[in-house]
GROMACS .gro file of C-alpha atoms in nm:
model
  195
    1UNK     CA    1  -3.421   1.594   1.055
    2UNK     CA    2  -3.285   1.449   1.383
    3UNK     CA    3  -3.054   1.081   1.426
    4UNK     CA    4  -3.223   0.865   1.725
    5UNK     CA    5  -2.943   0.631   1.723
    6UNK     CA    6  -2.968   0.438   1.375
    7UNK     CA    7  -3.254   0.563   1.246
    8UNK     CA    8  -3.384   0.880   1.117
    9UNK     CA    9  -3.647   1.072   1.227
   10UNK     CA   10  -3.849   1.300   1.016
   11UNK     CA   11  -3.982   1.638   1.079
   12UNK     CA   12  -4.290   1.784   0.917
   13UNK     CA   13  -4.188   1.886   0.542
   14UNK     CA   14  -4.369   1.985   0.271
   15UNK     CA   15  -4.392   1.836  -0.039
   16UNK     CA   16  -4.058   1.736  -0.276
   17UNK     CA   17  -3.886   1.751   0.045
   18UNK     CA   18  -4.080   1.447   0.250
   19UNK     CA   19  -4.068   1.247  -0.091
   20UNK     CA   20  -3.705   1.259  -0.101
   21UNK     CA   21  -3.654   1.157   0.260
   22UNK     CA   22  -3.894   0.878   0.275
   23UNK     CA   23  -3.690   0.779  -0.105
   24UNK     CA   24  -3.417   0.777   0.111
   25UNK     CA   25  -3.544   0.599   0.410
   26UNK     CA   26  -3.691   0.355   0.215
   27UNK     CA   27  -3.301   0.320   0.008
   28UNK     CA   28  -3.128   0.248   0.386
   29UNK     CA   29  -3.458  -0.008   0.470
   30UNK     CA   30  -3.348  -0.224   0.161
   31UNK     CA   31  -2.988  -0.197   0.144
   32UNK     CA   32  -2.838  -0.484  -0.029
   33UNK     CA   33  -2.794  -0.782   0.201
   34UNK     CA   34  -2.409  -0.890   0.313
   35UNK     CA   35  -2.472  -1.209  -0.007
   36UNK     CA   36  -2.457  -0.948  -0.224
   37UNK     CA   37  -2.157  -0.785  -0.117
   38UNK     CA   38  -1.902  -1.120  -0.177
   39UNK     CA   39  -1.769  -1.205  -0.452
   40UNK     CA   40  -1.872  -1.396  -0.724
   41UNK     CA   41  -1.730  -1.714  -0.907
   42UNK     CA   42  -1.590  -1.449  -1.186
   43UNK     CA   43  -1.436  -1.258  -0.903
   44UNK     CA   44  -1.282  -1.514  -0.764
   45UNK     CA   45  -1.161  -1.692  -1.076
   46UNK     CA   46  -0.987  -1.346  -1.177
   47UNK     CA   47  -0.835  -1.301  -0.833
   48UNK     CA   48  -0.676  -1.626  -0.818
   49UNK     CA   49  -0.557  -1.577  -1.135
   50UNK     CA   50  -0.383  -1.277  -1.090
   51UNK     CA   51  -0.204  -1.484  -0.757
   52UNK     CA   52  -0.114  -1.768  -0.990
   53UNK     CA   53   0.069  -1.548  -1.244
   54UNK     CA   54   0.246  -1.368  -0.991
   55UNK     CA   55   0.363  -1.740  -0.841
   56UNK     CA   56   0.449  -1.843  -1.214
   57UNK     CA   57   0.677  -1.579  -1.258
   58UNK     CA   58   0.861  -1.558  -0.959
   59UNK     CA   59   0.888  -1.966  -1.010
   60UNK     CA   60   1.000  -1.865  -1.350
   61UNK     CA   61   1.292  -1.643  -1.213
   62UNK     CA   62   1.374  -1.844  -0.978
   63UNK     CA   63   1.446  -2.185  -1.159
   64UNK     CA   64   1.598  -1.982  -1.446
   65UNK     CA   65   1.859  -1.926  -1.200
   66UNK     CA   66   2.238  -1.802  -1.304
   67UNK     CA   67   2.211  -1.495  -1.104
   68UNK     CA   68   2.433  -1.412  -0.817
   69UNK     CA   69   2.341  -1.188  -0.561
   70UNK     CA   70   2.464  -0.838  -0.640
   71UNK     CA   71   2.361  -0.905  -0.973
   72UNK     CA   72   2.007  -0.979  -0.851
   73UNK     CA   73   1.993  -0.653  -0.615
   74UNK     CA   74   2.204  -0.459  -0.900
   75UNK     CA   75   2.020  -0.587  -1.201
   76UNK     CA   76   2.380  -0.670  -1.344
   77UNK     CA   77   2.431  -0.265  -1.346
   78UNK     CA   78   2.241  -0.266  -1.726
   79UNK     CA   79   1.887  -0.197  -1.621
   80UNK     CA   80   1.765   0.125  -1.800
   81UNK     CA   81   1.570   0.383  -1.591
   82UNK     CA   82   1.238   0.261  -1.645
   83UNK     CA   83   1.240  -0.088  -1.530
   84UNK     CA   84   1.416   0.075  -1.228
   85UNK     CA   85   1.136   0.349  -1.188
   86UNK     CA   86   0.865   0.102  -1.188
   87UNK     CA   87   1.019  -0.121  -0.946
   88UNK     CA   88   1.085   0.168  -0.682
   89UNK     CA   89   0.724   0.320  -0.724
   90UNK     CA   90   0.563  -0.049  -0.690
   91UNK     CA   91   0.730  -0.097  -0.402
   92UNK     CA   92   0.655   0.216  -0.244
   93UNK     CA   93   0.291   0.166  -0.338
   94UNK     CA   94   0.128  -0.059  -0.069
   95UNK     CA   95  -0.212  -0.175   0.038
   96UNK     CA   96  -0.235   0.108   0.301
   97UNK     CA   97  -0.160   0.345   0.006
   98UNK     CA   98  -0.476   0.220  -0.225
   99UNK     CA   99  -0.697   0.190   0.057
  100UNK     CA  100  -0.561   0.525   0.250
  101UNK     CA  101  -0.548   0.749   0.038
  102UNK     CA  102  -0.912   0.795  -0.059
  103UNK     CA  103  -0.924   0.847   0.268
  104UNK     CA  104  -0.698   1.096   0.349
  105UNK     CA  105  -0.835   1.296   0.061
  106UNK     CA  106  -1.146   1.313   0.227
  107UNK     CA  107  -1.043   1.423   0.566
  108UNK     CA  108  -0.773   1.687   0.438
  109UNK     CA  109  -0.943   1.775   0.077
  110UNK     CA  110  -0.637   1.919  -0.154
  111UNK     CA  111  -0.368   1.902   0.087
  112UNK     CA  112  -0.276   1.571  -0.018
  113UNK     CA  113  -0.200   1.751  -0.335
  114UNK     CA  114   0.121   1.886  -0.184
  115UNK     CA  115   0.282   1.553  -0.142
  116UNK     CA  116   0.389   1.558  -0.526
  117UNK     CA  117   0.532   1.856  -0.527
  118UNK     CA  118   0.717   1.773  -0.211
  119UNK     CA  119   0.858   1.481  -0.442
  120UNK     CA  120   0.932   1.662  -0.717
  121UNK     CA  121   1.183   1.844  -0.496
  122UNK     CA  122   1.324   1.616  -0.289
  123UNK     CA  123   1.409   1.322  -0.551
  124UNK     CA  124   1.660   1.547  -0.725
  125UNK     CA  125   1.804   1.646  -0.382
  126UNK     CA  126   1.819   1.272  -0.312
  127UNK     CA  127   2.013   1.207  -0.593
  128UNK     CA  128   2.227   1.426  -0.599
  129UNK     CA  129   2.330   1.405  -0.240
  130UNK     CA  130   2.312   1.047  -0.144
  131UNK     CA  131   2.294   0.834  -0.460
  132UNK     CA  132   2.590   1.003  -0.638
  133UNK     CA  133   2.790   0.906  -0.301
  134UNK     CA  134   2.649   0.579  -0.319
  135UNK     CA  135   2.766   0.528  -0.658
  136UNK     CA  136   3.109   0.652  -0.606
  137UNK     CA  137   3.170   0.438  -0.311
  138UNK     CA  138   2.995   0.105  -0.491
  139UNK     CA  139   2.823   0.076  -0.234
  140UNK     CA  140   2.485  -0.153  -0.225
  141UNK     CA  141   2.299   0.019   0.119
  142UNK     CA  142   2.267   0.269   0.349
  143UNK     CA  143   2.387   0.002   0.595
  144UNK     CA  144   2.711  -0.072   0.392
  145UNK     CA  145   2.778   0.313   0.328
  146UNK     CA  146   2.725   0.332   0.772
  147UNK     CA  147   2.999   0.076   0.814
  148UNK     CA  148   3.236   0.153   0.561
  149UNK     CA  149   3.165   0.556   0.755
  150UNK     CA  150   3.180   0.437   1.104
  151UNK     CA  151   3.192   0.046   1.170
  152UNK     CA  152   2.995  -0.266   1.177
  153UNK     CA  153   2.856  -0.159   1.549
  154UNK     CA  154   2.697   0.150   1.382
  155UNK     CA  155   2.524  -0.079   1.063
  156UNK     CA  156   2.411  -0.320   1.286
  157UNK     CA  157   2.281  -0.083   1.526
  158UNK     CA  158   2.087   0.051   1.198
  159UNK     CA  159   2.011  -0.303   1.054
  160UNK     CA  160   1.840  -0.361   1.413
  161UNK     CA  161   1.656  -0.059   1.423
  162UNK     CA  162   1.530  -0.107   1.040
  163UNK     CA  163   1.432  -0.458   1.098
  164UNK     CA  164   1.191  -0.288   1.445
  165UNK     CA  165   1.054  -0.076   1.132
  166UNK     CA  166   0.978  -0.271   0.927
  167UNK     CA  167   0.788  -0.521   1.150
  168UNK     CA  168   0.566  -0.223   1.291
  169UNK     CA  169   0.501  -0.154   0.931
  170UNK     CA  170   0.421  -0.486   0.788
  171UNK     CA  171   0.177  -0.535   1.033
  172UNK     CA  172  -0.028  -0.211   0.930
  173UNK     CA  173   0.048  -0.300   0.545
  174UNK     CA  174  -0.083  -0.708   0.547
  175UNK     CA  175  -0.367  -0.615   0.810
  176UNK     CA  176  -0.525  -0.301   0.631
  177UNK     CA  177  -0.561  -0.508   0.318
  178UNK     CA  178  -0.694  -0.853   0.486
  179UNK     CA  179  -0.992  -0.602   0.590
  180UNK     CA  180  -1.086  -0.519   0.277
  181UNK     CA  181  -1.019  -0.921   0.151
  182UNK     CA  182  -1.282  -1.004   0.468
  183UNK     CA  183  -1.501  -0.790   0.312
  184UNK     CA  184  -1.576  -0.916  -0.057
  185UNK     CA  185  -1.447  -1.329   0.043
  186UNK     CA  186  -1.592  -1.334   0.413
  187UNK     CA  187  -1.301  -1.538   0.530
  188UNK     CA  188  -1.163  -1.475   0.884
  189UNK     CA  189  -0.939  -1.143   0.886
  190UNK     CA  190  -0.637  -1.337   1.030
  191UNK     CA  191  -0.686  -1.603   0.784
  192UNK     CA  192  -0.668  -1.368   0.507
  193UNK     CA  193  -0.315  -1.260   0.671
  194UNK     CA  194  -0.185  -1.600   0.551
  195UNK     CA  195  -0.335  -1.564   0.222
   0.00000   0.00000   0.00000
C-alpha cells in the first residue's frame, strides 16, 4: 500500500487482506459529514448550563459580600487542606492540559509518567523551603516576600515580568480551547475567544 496524496492506493493482495482495505477505503469514502460533528440541542443545553451555574455562583459570592481582601485571597486563614488542594490543582489544570496531554502521551509514550513522580518530590521541597518562610513572614506573595527582601524596584520588576507571562500564556490557554469549541459549535475561533 502506497499514499498518492489523499488517497490510497492498493496493491495486488490476496484474499482477507483486499477485503479489509477496500472495508477501509470504503470507511474514509463515507466518513460522517461536518453536520454530524456539531453539537446537538442536548449538547448545547448542557453546556450552557454548566456556564450559567458557574455565573450563579460567582454572582452568589459576590453579592454575599462581607469579605475583605486578605480574607478573600487567605480564606480567613480557616480553610482546611482540601478545599485548598482542590483550588490549587483546578487552577493548575487548564484547557491546554485536557487537550495536551493526550497528546503528549502519544508522541513521548510513558515518559509523561515521570511528571508525578517529579511532583511527589518537589511539593514537599516546596513546602518546606518556601511556604514555611512565607508563613513566618505573613507574607501573601512571592512579590511581597521580594520587597520586604530587597525593595519595591525588585517586586515590581517581578510583577512586570509576571504580568509578560502571563499574557504569553493566556493566549495559548483561551486559544487552544476556542479550537476545540470551533469544532463541535462551528462558531468563528476568535468569536469563541469572547465566549
Amino acid at each position: 500500500m502506497w499514499v498518492t496524496g489523499s488517497a490510497v492506493a492498493l496493491r495486488p493482495f490476496n484474499g482477507p487482506q483486499r477485503a479489509i482495505l477496500n472495508h477501509l477505503q470504503k470507511m474514509e469514502d463515507s466518513a460522517l459529514s461536518r453536520h454530524q460533528l456539531l453539537f446537538g440541542w442536548v449538547d448545547y443545553l448542557l453546556f450552557a448550563s454548566t456556564l450559567l451555574v458557574s455565573l450563579l455562583i460567582g454572582v452568589y459570592h459576590a453579592w454575599r459580600g462581607g469579605n475583605s481582601t486578605s480574607e478573600y485571597l487567605m480564606g480567613g486563614k480557616s480553610m482546611g487542606i482540601f478545599p485548598i488542594a482542590m483550588s490549587l490543582a483546578a487552577s493548575s489544570i487548564s484547557g491546554t492540559t485536557l487537550l495536551g496531554t493526550p497528546a503528549d502521551i502519544y508522541l513521548t509514550g510513558t515518559m509523561y509518567s515521570w511528571m508525578p513522580l517529579a511532583m511527589f518530590l518537589c511539593t514537599p521541597a516546596t513546602g518546606y523551603l518556601y511556604l514555611s518562610v512565607f508563613h513566618r513572614l505573613q507574607v501573601v506573595s512571592a512579590n511581597q516576600y521580594l520587597e520586604l527582601r530587597f525593595n519595591h524596584i525588585v517586586r515590581r520588576i517581578a510583577s512586570v515580568l509576571y504580568i509578560i507571562k502571563q499574557l504569553f500564556y493566556m493566549a495559548i490557554v483561551v486559544y487552544a480551547p476556542s479550537l476545540a469549541l470551533k469544532q463541535v459549535t462551528g462558531i468563528n475561533v476568535y468569536l469563541s475567544v469572547g465566549v
